[in-house]
């Protein structure tokens, strides 16, 4: 009886150990890269690991992978810990070797393994999937277009456009598809285009194109349309002022940044 309860105890304990091993780190699965080319890999993790050390590891097995670089230390690849977004980015240059890579958070506790996830780099001279530009910039309220190129071998594979943060995807069909502000069109031969319009600040971040099992990351940044804001702040400032004030603001605008214009608006009230 005593023996039995010990067995039960051990297996229950083991069960909890299993649960505590659920990893929060998440990255892409299989990234296509041109031999000798560059790619930036995003990895995200739970908020609670914000302050932990992060690293990039290379090798087929976690237990034997070799640490290539720690975050925010000089080195190649350059691994950056964007702590405010629980995001890690790994910039790989002159990529030459296919294989498994790991994004990891150092836990430093012998009972709890490091939090990690792996991806596969598929390096080839002519990748089956690529993007025309991997960093695209748009303005708030404006639009951006990303072009994803696929090989003849991937012509009949499923194409997707996904957001990294939540893993939400838009499936690309051969005919065009419309989904709120995301418009995707596949030429059915070698490329599909993703147009994101009515951009909001919150649309900024990491995305990926996929075709079949391959992925390519794309970063989208959203800036403020300077001319819009200036016009806006000027019209707000002009309320209740005479023409002389408007002249004043116009000349002040030239060569000054947005924050200075807002400061002036507050001063004048
Ligand atoms: C790492 O470096 C980046 C860029 O230099 C910086 O923005 C970030 O705050 C740093 N992260 C940490 C955890 O120090």
mmCIF file with all atom_site columns, N, CA, C and O and ligand atoms in Angstrom, residues 50 72 80-84, ligand 1:
data_model
loop_
_atom_site.group_PDB
_atom_site.id
_atom_site.type_symbol
_atom_site.label_atom_id
_atom_site.label_alt_id
_atom_site.label_comp_id
_atom_site.label_asym_id
_atom_site.label_entity_id
_atom_site.label_seq_id
_atom_site.pdbx_PDB_ins_code
_atom_site.Cartn_x
_atom_site.Cartn_y
_atom_site.Cartn_z
_atom_site.occupancy
_atom_site.B_iso_or_equiv
_atom_site.pdbx_formal_charge
_atom_site.auth_seq_id
_atom_site.auth_comp_id
_atom_site.auth_asym_id
_atom_site.auth_atom_id
_atom_site.pdbx_PDB_model_num
ATOM   1  N N  . UNK A 1 50 ? 10.867 38.688 -19.343 1.00 0.00 ? 50 UNK A N  1
ATOM   2  C CA . UNK A 1 50 ? 11.366 39.972 -19.809 1.00 0.00 ? 50 UNK A CA 1
ATOM   3  C C  . UNK A 1 50 ? 12.826 40.215 -19.406 1.00 0.00 ? 50 UNK A C  1
ATOM   4  O O  . UNK A 1 50 ? 13.637 40.634 -20.209 1.00 0.00 ? 50 UNK A O  1
ATOM   5  N N  . UNK A 1 72 ? 21.979 41.163 -27.037 1.00 0.00 ? 72 UNK A N  1
ATOM   6  C CA . UNK A 1 72 ? 22.601 42.446 -26.708 1.00 0.00 ? 72 UNK A CA 1
ATOM   7  C C  . UNK A 1 72 ? 24.070 42.330 -26.308 1.00 0.00 ? 72 UNK A C  1
ATOM   8  O O  . UNK A 1 72 ? 24.532 43.057 -25.444 1.00 0.00 ? 72 UNK A O  1
ATOM   9  N N  . UNK A 1 80 ? 18.963 40.678 -30.679 1.00 0.00 ? 80 UNK A N  1
ATOM   10 C CA . UNK A 1 80 ? 18.506 41.851 -29.929 1.00 0.00 ? 80 UNK A CA 1
ATOM   11 C C  . UNK A 1 80 ? 17.274 41.524 -29.104 1.00 0.00 ? 80 UNK A C  1
ATOM   12 O O  . UNK A 1 80 ? 16.313 40.938 -29.598 1.00 0.00 ? 80 UNK A O  1
ATOM   13 N N  . UNK A 1 81 ? 17.339 41.890 -27.841 1.00 0.00 ? 81 UNK A N  1
ATOM   14 C CA . UNK A 1 81 ? 16.256 41.654 -26.900 1.00 0.00 ? 81 UNK A CA 1
ATOM   15 C C  . UNK A 1 81 ? 15.408 42.929 -26.814 1.00 0.00 ? 81 UNK A C  1
ATOM   16 O O  . UNK A 1 81 ? 15.820 43.902 -26.203 1.00 0.00 ? 81 UNK A O  1
ATOM   17 N N  . UNK A 1 82 ? 14.246 42.911 -27.476 1.00 0.00 ? 82 UNK A N  1
ATOM   18 C CA . UNK A 1 82 ? 13.342 44.063 -27.418 1.00 0.00 ? 82 UNK A CA 1
ATOM   19 C C  . UNK A 1 82 ? 12.415 43.815 -26.229 1.00 0.00 ? 82 UNK A C  1
ATOM   20 O O  . UNK A 1 82 ? 11.274 43.377 -26.416 1.00 0.00 ? 82 UNK A O  1
ATOM   21 N N  . UNK A 1 83 ? 12.950 44.071 -25.053 1.00 0.00 ? 83 UNK A N  1
ATOM   22 C CA . UNK A 1 83 ? 12.253 43.665 -23.822 1.00 0.00 ? 83 UNK A CA 1
ATOM   23 C C  . UNK A 1 83 ? 10.826 44.224 -23.738 1.00 0.00 ? 83 UNK A C  1
ATOM   24 O O  . UNK A 1 83 ? 9.924  43.530 -23.281 1.00 0.00 ? 83 UNK A O  1
ATOM   25 N N  . UNK A 1 84 ? 10.615 45.420 -24.245 1.00 0.00 ? 84 UNK A N  1
ATOM   26 C CA . UNK A 1 84 ? 9.279  46.032 -24.101 1.00 0.00 ? 84 UNK A CA 1
ATOM   27 C C  . UNK A 1 84 ? 8.220  45.297 -24.922 1.00 0.00 ? 84 UNK A C  1
ATOM   28 O O  . UNK A 1 84 ? 7.026  45.445 -24.672 1.00 0.00 ? 84 UNK A O  1
HETATM 29 C C1 . LIG B 2 .  ? 19.028 45.590 -26.367 1.00 0.00 ? 1  LIG B C1 1
HETATM 30 O O1 . LIG B 2 .  ? 19.449 46.528 -27.332 1.00 0.00 ? 1  LIG B O1 1
HETATM 31 C C2 . LIG B 2 .  ? 18.389 47.206 -27.983 1.00 0.00 ? 1  LIG B C2 1
HETATM 32 C C3 . LIG B 2 .  ? 18.952 48.033 -29.123 1.00 0.00 ? 1  LIG B C3 1
HETATM 33 O O2 . LIG B 2 .  ? 20.231 48.479 -28.898 1.00 0.00 ? 1  LIG B O2 1
HETATM 34 C C4 . LIG B 2 .  ? 17.637 48.033 -26.964 1.00 0.00 ? 1  LIG B C4 1
HETATM 35 O O3 . LIG B 2 .  ? 16.582 48.733 -27.581 1.00 0.00 ? 1  LIG B O3 1
HETATM 36 C C5 . LIG B 2 .  ? 17.084 47.094 -25.910 1.00 0.00 ? 1  LIG B C5 1
HETATM 37 O O4 . LIG B 2 .  ? 16.410 47.811 -24.909 1.00 0.00 ? 1  LIG B O4 1
HETATM 38 C C6 . LIG B 2 .  ? 18.192 46.264 -25.286 1.00 0.00 ? 1  LIG B C6 1
HETATM 39 N N1 . LIG B 2 .  ? 17.571 45.276 -24.438 1.00 0.00 ? 1  LIG B N1 1
HETATM 40 C C7 . LIG B 2 .  ? 17.968 45.012 -23.212 1.00 0.00 ? 1  LIG B C7 1
HETATM 41 C C8 . LIG B 2 .  ? 17.207 43.969 -22.479 1.00 0.00 ? 1  LIG B C8 1
HETATM 42 O O5 . LIG B 2 .  ? 18.920 45.581 -22.690 1.00 0.00 ? 1  LIG B O5 1
#
